[in-house]
Amino acid sequence: QLQLVESGGGLVQPGGRLRLSCEASGMTLDYYNFGWFRQVPGKEREGISCSTGGVGGVTTYADAVKGRFTISRDNAKRTVYLQMDSLKPEDTANYYCAARPRDSLDCPNNGMSYWGKGILVTVSS
């Protein structure tokens, strides 16, 4: 059974850092694109980072997090990470990990096949 489980969220002060983890079961990571998304209640979900699978995989970031967030994957551990540095209050949201087969070079918001349940990140002093 394909399943994604996020961990690592919580409360952090502005300027701090967190690392989110997405543990994948029932899949070989290299065959999938993985994306991180976030959503604030009452607002649309936004894609913030994508890592495509396979040789020549690419990573992309939304402008709002570029230079502060880093996506990575450990295929052996079946885990995808999102390192979040220099956090801002506006980064407060529920964060979701999602995956889709690597038949494209993107992680479309409405085109992901599997989703985690999400985890809350709160940036506040």
N, CA, C and O atoms as a GROMACS GRO file, in nm:
protein
  500
    1GLN      N    1   0.084  -0.118   0.000
    1GLN     CA    2   0.000   0.000   0.000
    1GLN      C    3   0.089   0.124   0.000
    1GLN      O    4   0.179   0.136   0.082
    2LEU      N    5   0.062   0.215  -0.092
    2LEU     CA    6   0.140   0.337  -0.103
    2LEU      C    7   0.094   0.436   0.003
    2LEU      O    8  -0.025   0.464   0.016
    3GLN      N    9   0.189   0.487   0.078
    3GLN     CA   10   0.155   0.576   0.187
    3GLN      C   11   0.267   0.676   0.208
    3GLN      O   12   0.385   0.644   0.195
    4LEU      N   13   0.228   0.799   0.239
    4LEU     CA   14   0.324   0.905   0.270
    4LEU      C   15   0.292   0.959   0.408
    4LEU      O   16   0.176   0.988   0.440
    5VAL      N   17   0.394   0.973   0.491
    5VAL     CA   18   0.374   1.022   0.627
    5VAL      C   19   0.476   1.132   0.654
    5VAL      O   20   0.597   1.111   0.649
    6GLU      N   21   0.424   1.251   0.685
    6GLU     CA   22   0.510   1.365   0.716
    6GLU      C   23   0.544   1.370   0.864
    6GLU      O   24   0.466   1.324   0.948
    7SER      N   25   0.660   1.426   0.895
    7SER     CA   26   0.699   1.448   1.034
    7SER      C   27   0.795   1.567   1.038
    7SER      O   28   0.846   1.610   0.935
    8GLY      N   29   0.818   1.618   1.158
    8GLY     CA   30   0.916   1.724   1.175
    8GLY      C   31   0.860   1.864   1.190
    8GLY      O   32   0.936   1.960   1.206
    9GLY      N   33   0.730   1.877   1.185
    9GLY     CA   34   0.670   2.009   1.199
    9GLY      C   35   0.672   2.056   1.343
    9GLY      O   36   0.719   1.986   1.433
   10GLY      N   37   0.619   2.176   1.365
   10GLY     CA   38   0.611   2.229   1.500
   10GLY      C   39   0.620   2.378   1.502
   10GLY      O   40   0.599   2.445   1.401
   11LEU      N   41   0.653   2.431   1.619
   11LEU     CA   42   0.663   2.574   1.641
   11LEU      C   43   0.810   2.617   1.637
   11LEU      O   44   0.895   2.555   1.700
   12VAL      N   45   0.837   2.722   1.563
   12VAL     CA   46   0.973   2.773   1.554
   12VAL      C   47   0.967   2.925   1.549
   12VAL      O   48   0.870   2.982   1.499
   13GLN      N   49   1.070   2.989   1.600
   13GLN     CA   50   1.075   3.135   1.598
   13GLN      C   51   1.116   3.186   1.460
   13GLN      O   52   1.184   3.114   1.386
   14PRO      N   53   1.078   3.306   1.426
   14PRO     CA   54   1.123   3.365   1.300
   14PRO      C   55   1.275   3.362   1.290
   14PRO      O   56   1.346   3.390   1.387
   15GLY      N   57   1.324   3.327   1.172
   15GLY     CA   58   1.467   3.312   1.152
   15GLY      C   59   1.519   3.173   1.182
   15GLY      O   60   1.634   3.143   1.152
   16GLY      N   61   1.434   3.089   1.240
   16GLY     CA   62   1.475   2.954   1.276
   16GLY      C   63   1.468   2.858   1.159
   16GLY      O   64   1.445   2.898   1.045
   17ARG      N   65   1.488   2.732   1.189
   17ARG     CA   66   1.490   2.630   1.085
   17ARG      C   67   1.419   2.504   1.134
   17ARG      O   68   1.414   2.474   1.254
   18LEU      N   69   1.363   2.432   1.038
   18LEU     CA   70   1.301   2.303   1.061
   18LEU      C   71   1.332   2.213   0.943
   18LEU      O   72   1.357   2.260   0.832
   19ARG      N   73   1.330   2.084   0.967
   19ARG     CA   74   1.341   1.990   0.857
   19ARG      C   75   1.221   1.896   0.859
   19ARG      O   76   1.200   1.820   0.954
   20LEU      N   77   1.144   1.902   0.754
   20LEU     CA   78   1.032   1.811   0.739
   20LEU      C   79   1.078   1.683   0.670
   20LEU      O   80   1.163   1.686   0.581
   21SER      N   81   1.021   1.573   0.711
   21SER     CA   82   1.050   1.445   0.649
   21SER      C   83   0.921   1.386   0.594
   21SER      O   84   0.813   1.404   0.651
   22CYS      N   85   0.933   1.315   0.485
   22CYS     CA   86   0.820   1.246   0.424
   22CYS      C   87   0.863   1.102   0.400
   22CYS      O   88   0.939   1.072   0.307
   23GLU      N   89   0.815   1.013   0.484
   23GLU     CA   90   0.851   0.872   0.470
   23GLU      C   91   0.752   0.804   0.378
   23GLU      O   92   0.631   0.807   0.401
   24ALA      N   93   0.804   0.741   0.274
   24ALA     CA   94   0.721   0.676   0.174
   24ALA      C   95   0.728   0.526   0.191
   24ALA      O   96   0.836   0.469   0.206
   25SER      N   97   0.613   0.462   0.188
   25SER     CA   98   0.610   0.316   0.196
   25SER      C   99   0.536   0.262   0.074
   25SER      O  100   0.444   0.326   0.022
   26GLY      N  101   0.577   0.146   0.031
   26GLY     CA  102   0.512   0.082  -0.083
   26GLY      C  103   0.555   0.137  -0.217
   26GLY      O  104   0.488   0.112  -0.318
   27MET      N  105   0.666   0.211  -0.222
   27MET     CA  106   0.711   0.266  -0.349
   27MET      C  107   0.862   0.279  -0.351
   27MET      O  108   0.926   0.294  -0.247
   28THR      N  109   0.918   0.272  -0.471
   28THR     CA  110   1.060   0.300  -0.492
   28THR      C  111   1.072   0.446  -0.530
   28THR      O  112   1.021   0.487  -0.634
   29LEU      N  113   1.139   0.524  -0.449
   29LEU     CA  114   1.138   0.670  -0.466
   29LEU      C  115   1.182   0.715  -0.604
   29LEU      O  116   1.129   0.812  -0.658
   30ASP      N  117   1.279   0.644  -0.661
   30ASP     CA  118   1.336   0.690  -0.787
   30ASP      C  119   1.234   0.690  -0.901
   30ASP      O  120   1.255   0.756  -1.002
   31TYR      N  121   1.126   0.618  -0.885
   31TYR     CA  122   1.025   0.610  -0.990
   31TYR      C  123   0.917   0.718  -0.976
   31TYR      O  124   0.819   0.718  -1.050
   32TYR      N  125   0.937   0.807  -0.880
   32TYR     CA  126   0.833   0.907  -0.852
   32TYR      C  127   0.891   1.047  -0.843
   32TYR      O  128   1.005   1.068  -0.803
   33ASN      N  129   0.808   1.141  -0.881
   33ASN     CA  130   0.833   1.282  -0.850
   33ASN      C  131   0.770   1.310  -0.714
   33ASN      O  132   0.660   1.264  -0.685
   34PHE      N  133   0.841   1.386  -0.632
   34PHE     CA  134   0.789   1.424  -0.501
   34PHE      C  135   0.781   1.576  -0.491
   34PHE      O  136   0.870   1.650  -0.533
   35GLY      N  137   0.671   1.620  -0.433
   35GLY     CA  138   0.653   1.762  -0.413
   35GLY      C  139   0.613   1.794  -0.271
   35GLY      O  140   0.553   1.712  -0.202
   36TRP      N  141   0.647   1.914  -0.229
   36TRP     CA  142   0.599   1.968  -0.102
   36TRP      C  143   0.503   2.083  -0.134
   36TRP      O  144   0.530   2.167  -0.219
   37PHE      N  145   0.393   2.083  -0.064
   37PHE     CA  146   0.289   2.183  -0.081
   37PHE      C  147   0.254   2.238   0.057
   37PHE      O  148   0.283   2.177   0.159
   38ARG      N  149   0.190   2.353   0.057
   38ARG     CA  150   0.145   2.407   0.185
   38ARG      C  151   0.012   2.478   0.166
   38ARG      O  152  -0.022   2.523   0.057
   39GLN      N  153  -0.062   2.486   0.274
   39GLN     CA  154  -0.192   2.550   0.268
   39GLN      C  155  -0.224   2.617   0.399
   39GLN      O  156  -0.209   2.559   0.507
   40VAL      N  157  -0.269   2.740   0.388
   40VAL     CA  158  -0.319   2.815   0.502
   40VAL      C  159  -0.471   2.807   0.497
   40VAL      O  160  -0.530   2.825   0.390
   41PRO      N  161  -0.536   2.782   0.610
   41PRO     CA  162  -0.683   2.774   0.608
   41PRO      C  163  -0.745   2.896   0.539
   41PRO      O  164  -0.711   3.010   0.570
   42GLY      N  165  -0.836   2.869   0.448
   42GLY     CA  166  -0.903   2.976   0.376
   42GLY      C  167  -0.831   3.019   0.250
   42GLY      O  168  -0.882   3.104   0.176
   43LYS      N  169  -0.713   2.963   0.225
   43LYS     CA  170  -0.638   2.996   0.105
   43LYS      C  171  -0.614   2.872   0.021
   43LYS      O  172  -0.627   2.759   0.069
   44GLU      N  173  -0.578   2.894  -0.104
   44GLU     CA  174  -0.551   2.782  -0.192
   44GLU      C  175  -0.418   2.715  -0.155
   44GLU      O  176  -0.326   2.778  -0.105
   45ARG      N  177  -0.413   2.587  -0.182
   45ARG     CA  178  -0.290   2.514  -0.163
   45ARG      C  179  -0.188   2.559  -0.267
   45ARG      O  180  -0.222   2.579  -0.384
   46GLU      N  181  -0.062   2.575  -0.225
   46GLU     CA  182   0.042   2.617  -0.318
   46GLU      C  183   0.156   2.516  -0.318
   46GLU      O  184   0.194   2.461  -0.215
   47GLY      N  185   0.210   2.495  -0.435
   47GLY     CA  186   0.327   2.410  -0.448
   47GLY      C  187   0.452   2.491  -0.414
   47GLY      O  188   0.467   2.604  -0.462
   48ILE      N  189   0.540   2.436  -0.334
   48ILE     CA  190   0.658   2.510  -0.295
   48ILE      C  191   0.788   2.446  -0.342
   48ILE      O  192   0.889   2.516  -0.356
   49SER      N  193   0.788   2.316  -0.367
   49SER     CA  194   0.910   2.253  -0.415
   49SER      C  195   0.879   2.120  -0.480
   49SER      O  196   0.783   2.052  -0.443
   50CYS      N  197   0.960   2.083  -0.577
   50CYS     CA  198   0.940   1.957  -0.650
   50CYS      C  199   1.076   1.893  -0.677
   50CYS      O  200   1.173   1.962  -0.709
   51SER      N  201   1.082   1.763  -0.664
   51SER     CA  202   1.201   1.686  -0.699
   51SER      C  203   1.157   1.573  -0.791
   51SER      O  204   1.079   1.486  -0.750
   52THR      N  205   1.207   1.573  -0.914
   52THR     CA  206   1.167   1.469  -1.006
   52THR      C  207   1.260   1.349  -0.994
   52THR      O  208   1.378   1.364  -0.959
   53GLY      N  209   1.207   1.231  -1.022
   53GLY     CA  210   1.284   1.110  -1.004
   53GLY      C  211   1.366   1.072  -1.124
   53GLY      O  212   1.356   1.135  -1.230
   54GLY      N  213   1.449   0.970  -1.108
   54GLY     CA  214   1.527   0.919  -1.218
   54GLY      C  215   1.656   0.995  -1.244
   54GLY      O  216   1.685   1.095  -1.179
   55VAL      N  217   1.732   0.944  -1.341
   55VAL     CA  218   1.856   1.010  -1.379
   55VAL      C  219   1.824   1.147  -1.436
   55VAL      O  220   1.730   1.163  -1.514
   56GLY      N  221   1.902   1.246  -1.397
   56GLY     CA  222   1.877   1.380  -1.446
   56GLY      C  223   1.758   1.448  -1.381
   56GLY      O  224   1.701   1.542  -1.436
   57GLY      N  225   1.723   1.399  -1.263
   57GLY     CA  226   1.612   1.461  -1.192
   57GLY      C  227   1.640   1.607  -1.160
   57GLY      O  228   1.755   1.646  -1.140
   58VAL      N  229   1.536   1.685  -1.156
   58VAL     CA  230   1.550   1.828  -1.132
   58VAL      C  231   1.474   1.867  -1.007
   58VAL      O  232   1.381   1.799  -0.965
   59THR      N  233   1.516   1.978  -0.949
   59THR     CA  234   1.445   2.034  -0.835
   59THR      C  235   1.401   2.175  -0.869
   59THR      O  236   1.473   2.249  -0.936
   60THR      N  237   1.283   2.210  -0.823
   60THR     CA  238   1.231   2.345  -0.846
   60THR      C  239   1.172   2.398  -0.716
   60THR      O  240   1.134   2.323  -0.626
   61TYR      N  241   1.164   2.532  -0.710
   61TYR     CA  242   1.114   2.597  -0.590
   61TYR      C  243   1.025   2.714  -0.629
   61TYR      O  244   1.046   2.781  -0.730
   62ALA      N  245   0.926   2.737  -0.546
   62ALA     CA  246   0.845   2.857  -0.562
   62ALA      C  247   0.928   2.979  -0.524
   62ALA      O  248   1.019   2.970  -0.441
   63ASP      N  249   0.897   3.092  -0.584
   63ASP     CA  250   0.974   3.213  -0.555
   63ASP      C  251   0.974   3.247  -0.407
   63ASP      O  252   1.072   3.299  -0.354
   64ALA      N  253   0.864   3.218  -0.340
   64ALA     CA  254   0.850   3.255  -0.199
   64ALA      C  255   0.948   3.182  -0.108
   64ALA      O  256   0.976   3.228   0.003
   65VAL      N  257   1.001   3.068  -0.153
   65VAL     CA  258   1.090   2.990  -0.066
   65VAL      C  259   1.228   2.971  -0.127
   65VAL      O  260   1.317   2.914  -0.063
   66LYS      N  261   1.248   3.017  -0.248
   66LYS     CA  262   1.376   2.996  -0.317
   66LYS      C  263   1.489   3.059  -0.237
   66LYS      O  264   1.481   3.174  -0.194
   67GLY      N  265   1.595   2.981  -0.218
   67GLY     CA  266   1.709   3.030  -0.142
   67GLY      C  267   1.699   3.002   0.007
   67GLY      O  268   1.797   3.017   0.080
   68ARG      N  269   1.581   2.961   0.053
   68ARG     CA  270   1.563   2.933   0.196
   68ARG      C  271   1.528   2.786   0.222
   68ARG      O  272   1.565   2.731   0.325
   69PHE      N  273   1.457   2.724   0.129
   69PHE     CA  274   1.415   2.585   0.144
   69PHE      C  275   1.495   2.497   0.048
   69PHE      O  276   1.533   2.540  -0.061
   70THR      N  277   1.521   2.373   0.092
   70THR     CA  278   1.593   2.278   0.009
   70THR      C  279   1.524   2.142   0.017
   70THR      O  280   1.502   2.088   0.125
   71ILE      N  281   1.491   2.089  -0.099
   71ILE     CA  282   1.432   1.955  -0.106
   71ILE      C  283   1.541   1.854  -0.137
   71ILE      O  284   1.632   1.881  -0.215
   72SER      N  285   1.531   1.738  -0.074
   72SER     CA  286   1.628   1.632  -0.102
   72SER      C  287   1.560   1.498  -0.078
   72SER      O  288   1.452   1.491  -0.019
   73ARG      N  289   1.623   1.394  -0.125
   73ARG     CA  290   1.567   1.262  -0.106
   73ARG      C  291   1.675   1.163  -0.072
   73ARG      O  292   1.788   1.173  -0.120
   74ASP      N  293   1.640   1.066   0.011
   74ASP     CA  294   1.727   0.954   0.043
   74ASP      C  295   1.654   0.829  -0.002
   74ASP      O  296   1.565   0.779   0.067
   75ASN      N  297   1.692   0.779  -0.118
   75ASN     CA  298   1.620   0.666  -0.176
   75ASN      C  299   1.629   0.542  -0.087
   75ASN      O  300   1.533   0.466  -0.075
   76ALA      N  301   1.744   0.523  -0.024
   76ALA     CA  302   1.762   0.405   0.061
   76ALA      C  303   1.669   0.408   0.182
   76ALA      O  304   1.616   0.305   0.224
   77LYS      N  305   1.649   0.527   0.236
   77LYS     CA  306   1.560   0.541   0.351
   77LYS      C  307   1.416   0.565   0.309
   77LYS      O  308   1.326   0.572   0.393
   78ARG      N  309   1.394   0.577   0.178
   78ARG     CA  310   1.259   0.603   0.127
   78ARG      C  311   1.200   0.728   0.192
   78ARG      O  312   1.084   0.730   0.232
   79THR      N  313   1.281   0.830   0.201
   79THR     CA  314   1.239   0.953   0.268
   79THR      C  315   1.277   1.074   0.185
   79THR      O  316   1.386   1.082   0.129
   80VAL      N  317   1.185   1.166   0.178
   80VAL     CA  318   1.208   1.295   0.112
   80VAL      C  319   1.206   1.402   0.219
   80VAL      O  320   1.124   1.400   0.310
   81TYR      N  321   1.297   1.496   0.209
   81TYR     CA  322   1.312   1.599   0.311
   81TYR      C  323   1.284   1.737   0.254
   81TYR      O  324   1.297   1.762   0.134
   82LEU      N  325   1.244   1.825   0.343
   82LEU     CA  326   1.236   1.967   0.310
   82LEU      C  327   1.305   2.042   0.422
   82LEU      O  328   1.250   2.057   0.532
   83GLN      N  329   1.425   2.089   0.394
   83GLN     CA  330   1.498   2.172   0.490
   83GLN      C  331   1.451   2.316   0.475
   83GLN      O  332   1.458   2.374   0.367
   84MET      N  333   1.404   2.371   0.584
   84MET     CA  334   1.348   2.506   0.580
   84MET      C  335   1.431   2.595   0.672
   84MET      O  336   1.435   2.575   0.793
   85ASP      N  337   1.498   2.692   0.613
   85ASP     CA  338   1.583   2.785   0.686
   85ASP      C  339   1.525   2.927   0.678
   85ASP      O  340   1.439   2.956   0.595
   86SER      N  341   1.573   3.013   0.766
   86SER     CA  342   1.531   3.153   0.767
   86SER      C  343   1.379   3.164   0.761
   86SER      O  344   1.324   3.239   0.680
   87LEU      N  345   1.315   3.091   0.846
   87LEU     CA  346   1.169   3.086   0.843
   87LEU      C  347   1.106   3.219   0.879
   87LEU      O  348   1.157   3.294   0.963
   88LYS      N  349   0.994   3.247   0.815
   88LYS     CA  350   0.921   3.371   0.834
   88LYS      C  351   0.780   3.339   0.885
   88LYS      O  352   0.732   3.228   0.863
   89PRO      N  353   0.716   3.432   0.951
   89PRO     CA  354   0.579   3.407   0.995
   89PRO      C  355   0.485   3.367   0.881
   89PRO      O  356   0.393   3.288   0.900
   90GLU      N  357   0.510   3.421   0.762
   90GLU     CA  358   0.425   3.387   0.649
   90GLU      C  359   0.447   3.245   0.597
   90GLU      O  360   0.375   3.200   0.507
   91ASP      N  361   0.545   3.173   0.652
   91ASP     CA  362   0.563   3.032   0.618
   91ASP      C  363   0.471   2.943   0.700
   91ASP      O  364   0.464   2.823   0.676
   92THR      N  365   0.402   3.000   0.796
   92THR     CA  366   0.308   2.923   0.878
   92THR      C  367   0.199   2.862   0.791
   92THR      O  368   0.129   2.934   0.719
   93ALA      N  369   0.185   2.731   0.798
   93ALA     CA  370   0.087   2.661   0.714
   93ALA      C  371   0.089   2.513   0.749
   93ALA      O  372   0.175   2.465   0.822
   94ASN      N  373  -0.008   2.443   0.694
   94ASN     CA  374  -0.002   2.297   0.692
   94ASN      C  375   0.079   2.256   0.570
   94ASN      O  376   0.053   2.301   0.458
   95TYR      N  377   0.177   2.171   0.590
   95TYR     CA  378   0.265   2.127   0.483
   95TYR      C  379   0.234   1.982   0.445
   95TYR      O  380   0.216   1.896   0.531
   96TYR      N  381   0.228   1.960   0.316
   96TYR     CA  382   0.193   1.829   0.263
   96TYR      C  383   0.301   1.777   0.169
   96TYR      O  384   0.359   1.852   0.091
   97CYS      N  385   0.327   1.648   0.179
   97CYS     CA  386   0.413   1.577   0.086
   97CYS      C  387   0.322   1.504  -0.014
   97CYS      O  388   0.217   1.453   0.024
   98ALA      N  389   0.363   1.501  -0.139
   98ALA     CA  390   0.284   1.432  -0.240
   98ALA      C  391   0.376   1.369  -0.344
   98ALA      O  392   0.490   1.410  -0.360
   99ALA      N  393   0.324   1.268  -0.412
   99ALA     CA  394   0.403   1.196  -0.512
   99ALA      C  395   0.319   1.163  -0.634
   99ALA      O  396   0.197   1.150  -0.627
  100ARG      N  397   0.387   1.150  -0.746
  100ARG     CA  398   0.325   1.104  -0.869
  100ARG      C  399   0.430   1.027  -0.948
  100ARG      O  400   0.549   1.055  -0.933
  101PRO      N  401   0.390   0.934  -1.032
  101PRO     CA  402   0.488   0.864  -1.115
  101PRO      C  403   0.568   0.963  -1.198
  101PRO      O  404   0.516   1.068  -1.236
  102ARG      N  405   0.691   0.932  -1.227
  102ARG     CA  406   0.784   1.025  -1.293
  102ARG      C  407   0.761   1.032  -1.444
  102ARG      O  408   0.855   1.020  -1.522
  103ASP      N  409   0.638   1.051  -1.485
  103ASP     CA  410   0.608   1.062  -1.628
  103ASP      C  411   0.608   1.206  -1.675
  103ASP      O  412   0.567   1.236  -1.787
  104SER      N  413   0.656   1.295  -1.587
  104SER     CA  414   0.666   1.435  -1.624
  104SER      C  415   0.781   1.496  -1.545
  104SER      O  416   0.841   1.430  -1.461
  105LEU      N  417   0.810   1.620  -1.574
  105LEU     CA  418   0.918   1.689  -1.503
  105LEU      C  419   0.861   1.797  -1.411
  105LEU      O  420   0.920   1.904  -1.394
  106ASP      N  421   0.746   1.767  -1.353
  106ASP     CA  422   0.687   1.864  -1.261
  106ASP      C  423   0.604   1.795  -1.155
  106ASP      O  424   0.591   1.672  -1.153
  107CYS      N  425   0.550   1.875  -1.067
  107CYS     CA  426   0.465   1.827  -0.957
  107CYS      C  427   0.339   1.914  -0.956
  107CYS      O  428   0.325   2.002  -0.871
  108PRO      N  429   0.248   1.891  -1.048
  108PRO     CA  430   0.130   1.977  -1.058
  108PRO      C  431   0.041   1.967  -0.937
  108PRO      O  432   0.015   1.858  -0.886
  109ASN      N  433  -0.006   2.079  -0.891
  109ASN     CA  434  -0.087   2.087  -0.770
  109ASN      C  435  -0.206   1.993  -0.776
  109ASN      O  436  -0.239   1.927  -0.678
  110ASN      N  437  -0.270   1.986  -0.890
  110ASN     CA  438  -0.389   1.901  -0.905
  110ASN      C  439  -0.360   1.773  -0.980
  110ASN      O  440  -0.451   1.707  -1.030
  111GLY      N  441  -0.232   1.737  -0.987
  111GLY     CA  442  -0.195   1.618  -1.062
  111GLY      C  443  -0.113   1.517  -0.985
  111GLY      O  444  -0.056   1.425  -1.044
  112MET      N  445  -0.105   1.532  -0.854
  112MET     CA  446  -0.030   1.438  -0.773
  112MET      C  447  -0.119   1.318  -0.741
  112MET      O  448  -0.240   1.331  -0.723
  113SER      N  449  -0.056   1.202  -0.733
  113SER     CA  450  -0.132   1.079  -0.716
  113SER      C  451  -0.152   1.040  -0.570
  113SER      O  452  -0.253   0.980  -0.534
  114TYR      N  453  -0.055   1.073  -0.489
  114TYR     CA  454  -0.058   1.031  -0.349
  114TYR      C  455  -0.025   1.150  -0.260
  114TYR      O  456   0.060   1.233  -0.292
  115TRP      N  457  -0.095   1.156  -0.147
  115TRP     CA  458  -0.078   1.267  -0.054
  115TRP      C  459  -0.063   1.218   0.088
  115TRP      O  460  -0.127   1.121   0.129
  116GLY      N  461   0.024   1.286   0.164
  116GLY     CA  462   0.028   1.265   0.307
  116GLY      C  463  -0.085   1.343   0.373
  116GLY      O  464  -0.156   1.418   0.308
  117LYS      N  465  -0.099   1.323   0.503
  117LYS     CA  466  -0.207   1.389   0.576
  117LYS      C  467  -0.173   1.532   0.614
  117LYS      O  468  -0.260   1.610   0.651
  118GLY      N  469  -0.046   1.566   0.604
  118GLY     CA  470  -0.005   1.702   0.634
  118GLY      C  471   0.048   1.717   0.775
  118GLY      O  472   0.020   1.637   0.863
  119ILE      N  473   0.125   1.824   0.792
  119ILE     CA  474   0.181   1.854   0.924
  119ILE      C  475   0.189   2.005   0.939
  119ILE      O  476   0.217   2.077   0.843
  120LEU      N  477   0.164   2.052   1.060
  120LEU     CA  478   0.158   2.195   1.085
  120LEU      C  479   0.295   2.252   1.117
  120LEU      O  480   0.370   2.197   1.197
  121VAL      N  481   0.325   2.362   1.052
  121VAL     CA  482   0.445   2.441   1.082
  121VAL      C  483   0.398   2.580   1.124
  121VAL      O  484   0.325   2.647   1.051
  122THR      N  485   0.440   2.622   1.241
  122THR     CA  486   0.403   2.753   1.292
  122THR      C  487   0.530   2.832   1.320
  122THR      O  488   0.617   2.789   1.395
  123VAL      N  489   0.538   2.949   1.257
  123VAL     CA  490   0.654   3.037   1.276
  123VAL      C  491   0.606   3.160   1.352
  123VAL      O  492   0.533   3.243   1.299
  124SER      N  493   0.647   3.169   1.476
  124SER     CA  494   0.597   3.276   1.562
  124SER      C  495   0.692   3.297   1.679
  124SER      O  496   0.757   3.204   1.726
  125SER      N  497   0.698   3.421   1.724
  125SER     CA  498   0.778   3.452   1.842
  125SER      C  499   0.692   3.447   1.968
  125SER      O  500   0.742   3.470   2.078
   0.00000   0.00000   0.00000
